[in-house]
C-alpha positions in Angstrom: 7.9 11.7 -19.2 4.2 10.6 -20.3 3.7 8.5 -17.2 5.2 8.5 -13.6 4.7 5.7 -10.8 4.1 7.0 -8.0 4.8 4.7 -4.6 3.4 6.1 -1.4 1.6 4.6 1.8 -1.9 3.5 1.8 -1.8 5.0 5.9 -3.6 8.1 6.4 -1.4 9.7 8.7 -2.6 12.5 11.5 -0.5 14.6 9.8 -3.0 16.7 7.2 0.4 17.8 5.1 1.2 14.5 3.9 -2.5 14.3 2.4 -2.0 17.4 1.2 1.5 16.6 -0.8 0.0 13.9 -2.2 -3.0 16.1 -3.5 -1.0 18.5 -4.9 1.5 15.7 -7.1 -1.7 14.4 -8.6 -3.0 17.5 -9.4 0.3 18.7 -10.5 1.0 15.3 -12.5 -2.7 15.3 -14.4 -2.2 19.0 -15.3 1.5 18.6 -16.9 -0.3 15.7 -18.7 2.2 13.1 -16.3 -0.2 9.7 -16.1 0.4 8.2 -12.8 0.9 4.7 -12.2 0.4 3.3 -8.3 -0.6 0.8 -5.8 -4.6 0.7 -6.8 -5.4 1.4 -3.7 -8.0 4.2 -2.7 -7.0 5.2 0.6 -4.5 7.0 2.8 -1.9 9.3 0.1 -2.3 6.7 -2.4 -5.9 7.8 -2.9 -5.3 11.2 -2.0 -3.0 11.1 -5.5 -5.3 9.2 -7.3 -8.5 11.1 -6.6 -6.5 14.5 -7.2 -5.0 13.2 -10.3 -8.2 12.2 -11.6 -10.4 15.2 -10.6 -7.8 17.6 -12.6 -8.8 14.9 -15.4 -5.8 12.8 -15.5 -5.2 9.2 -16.1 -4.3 7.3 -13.4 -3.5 3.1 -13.6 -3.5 1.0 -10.7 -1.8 -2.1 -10.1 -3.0 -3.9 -6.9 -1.9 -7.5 -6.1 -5.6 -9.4 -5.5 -4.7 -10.6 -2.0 -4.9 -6.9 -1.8 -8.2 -5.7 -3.3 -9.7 -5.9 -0.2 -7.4 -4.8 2.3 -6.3 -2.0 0.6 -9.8 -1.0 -0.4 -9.0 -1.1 -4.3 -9.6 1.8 -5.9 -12.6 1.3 -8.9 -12.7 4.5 -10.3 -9.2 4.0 -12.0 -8.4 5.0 -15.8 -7.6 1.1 -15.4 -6.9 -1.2 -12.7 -4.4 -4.4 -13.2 -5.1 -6.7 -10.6 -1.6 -9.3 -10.5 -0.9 -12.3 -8.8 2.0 -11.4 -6.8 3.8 -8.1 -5.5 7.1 -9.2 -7.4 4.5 -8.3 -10.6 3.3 -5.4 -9.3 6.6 -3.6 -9.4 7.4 -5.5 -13.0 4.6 -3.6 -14.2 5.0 -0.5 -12.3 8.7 -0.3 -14.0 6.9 -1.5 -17.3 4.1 1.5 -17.2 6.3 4.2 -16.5 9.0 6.4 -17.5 10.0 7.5 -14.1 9.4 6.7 -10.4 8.2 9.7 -7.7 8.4 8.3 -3.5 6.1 10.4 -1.6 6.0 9.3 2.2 5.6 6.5 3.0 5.9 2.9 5.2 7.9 -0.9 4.4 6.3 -1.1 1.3 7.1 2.3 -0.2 10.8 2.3 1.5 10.6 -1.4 -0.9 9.5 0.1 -4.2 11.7 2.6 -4.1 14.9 1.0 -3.3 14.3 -1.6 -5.6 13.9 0.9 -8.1 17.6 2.2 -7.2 18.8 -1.3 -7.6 17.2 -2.1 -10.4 18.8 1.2 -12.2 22.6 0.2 -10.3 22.2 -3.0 -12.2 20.7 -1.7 -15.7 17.2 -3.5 -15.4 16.1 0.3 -16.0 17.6 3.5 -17.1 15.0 5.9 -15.4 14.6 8.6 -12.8 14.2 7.6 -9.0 13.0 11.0 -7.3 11.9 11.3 -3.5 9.6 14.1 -2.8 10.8 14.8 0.4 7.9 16.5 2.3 8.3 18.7 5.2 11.8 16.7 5.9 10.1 13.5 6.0 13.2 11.7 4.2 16.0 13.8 5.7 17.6 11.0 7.4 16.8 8.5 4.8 19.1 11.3 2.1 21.6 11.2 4.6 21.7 7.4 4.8 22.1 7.3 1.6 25.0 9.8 1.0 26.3 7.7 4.0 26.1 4.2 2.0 28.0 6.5 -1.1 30.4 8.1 1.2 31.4 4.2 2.6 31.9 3.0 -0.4 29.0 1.0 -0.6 27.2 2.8 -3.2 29.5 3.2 -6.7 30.6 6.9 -7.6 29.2 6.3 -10.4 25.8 5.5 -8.9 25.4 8.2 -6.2 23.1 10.3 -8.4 20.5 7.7 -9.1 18.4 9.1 -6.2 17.4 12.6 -7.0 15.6 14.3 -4.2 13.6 17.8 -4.1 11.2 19.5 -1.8 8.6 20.3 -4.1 7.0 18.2 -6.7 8.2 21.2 -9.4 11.9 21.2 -8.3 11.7 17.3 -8.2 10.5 17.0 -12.0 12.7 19.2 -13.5 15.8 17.4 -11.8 14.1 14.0 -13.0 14.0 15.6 -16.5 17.3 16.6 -16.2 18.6 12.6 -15.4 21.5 11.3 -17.7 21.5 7.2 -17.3 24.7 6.0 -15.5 26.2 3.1 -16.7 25.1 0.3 -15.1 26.7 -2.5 -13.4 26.1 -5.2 -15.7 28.1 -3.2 -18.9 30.8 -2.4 -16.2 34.0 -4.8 -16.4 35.3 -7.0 -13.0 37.8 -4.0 -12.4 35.8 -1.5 -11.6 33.1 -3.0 -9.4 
């Protein structure tokens, strides 16, 4: 993996580990030589990653939709900075830049960029690694919902392991590394959807 997107909230929560998580995955990322791909923005955990990825000499791309540049404060000390039209580009490119996706905590907008990038794997759009960091038990009931939606029926067998999940950013990346493709709905025949 040369370059991970990494989706996370722009908030700066009161809670100092969140900061802190997203710290250590940019430092982590920049020192495994892992680019990271993000929002642009340079606040809250998304600049916390940014800053830390950069400082440990990284490279770090930003896409940022430009009826975002200003409220999201964009961040100008990027290795580059893509400033799109729309936020349906955004994630295009995001998918585009990277060979993987890591979800740190986050709000709407990180719980959107990372489920479409499970649906955009279900379908075959992509054949890459969706990991969730999940800090301090942030996501635990998000990783139950999920094996919820799976044990429904709503979720194909063969699609329940799209969503890899670790506690630490090290246990995370070597599941993502270990990720075999499923086979995706669009090569599967009417029978067994």
């Amino acid at each position: 993996m040369k370059r991970l997107a990494v989706y996370c909230g722009s908030a700066t929560p009161a809670d100092a580990r969140f900061i802190d998580a997203a710290r250590a995955v940019g430092r982590h990322l920049a020192e495994r030589g892992i680019g990271v791909v993000y929002g642009g923005g340079r606040l809250g955990l998304m600049g916390a990653v940014a800053d830390a990825a950069l400082e440990a000499g990284g490279e770090v791309i930003g896409v940022i939709p430009d009826a975002l540049v200003s409220a999201e404060v964009a961040h100008r000390g990027c290795t580059q900075l893509h400033v799109v039209q729309t936020m349906h580009q955004r994630k295009q490119l995001f998918t585009d830049l990277s060979d993987g996706f890591v979800t740190l905590p986050g709000g709407v907008g990180t719980m959107d960029e990372l489920w479409e990038a499970i649906g955009w794997s279900q379908l075959g759009y992509h054949g890459k690694p969706v990991g969730l960091l999940n800090v301090g038990g942030f996501y635990d009931q998000l990783i139950g919902f999920h094996g919820q939606m799976i044990e429904a029926g709503f979720i194909r067998p063969q699609h329940a392991g799209i969503l890899i999940h670790a506690d630490s950013i090290e246990a995370l990346l070597a599941k993502m590394a270990d990720y075999v493709p499923h086979q995706p709905i669009f090569a599967m025949k009417a029978d067994r959807l």
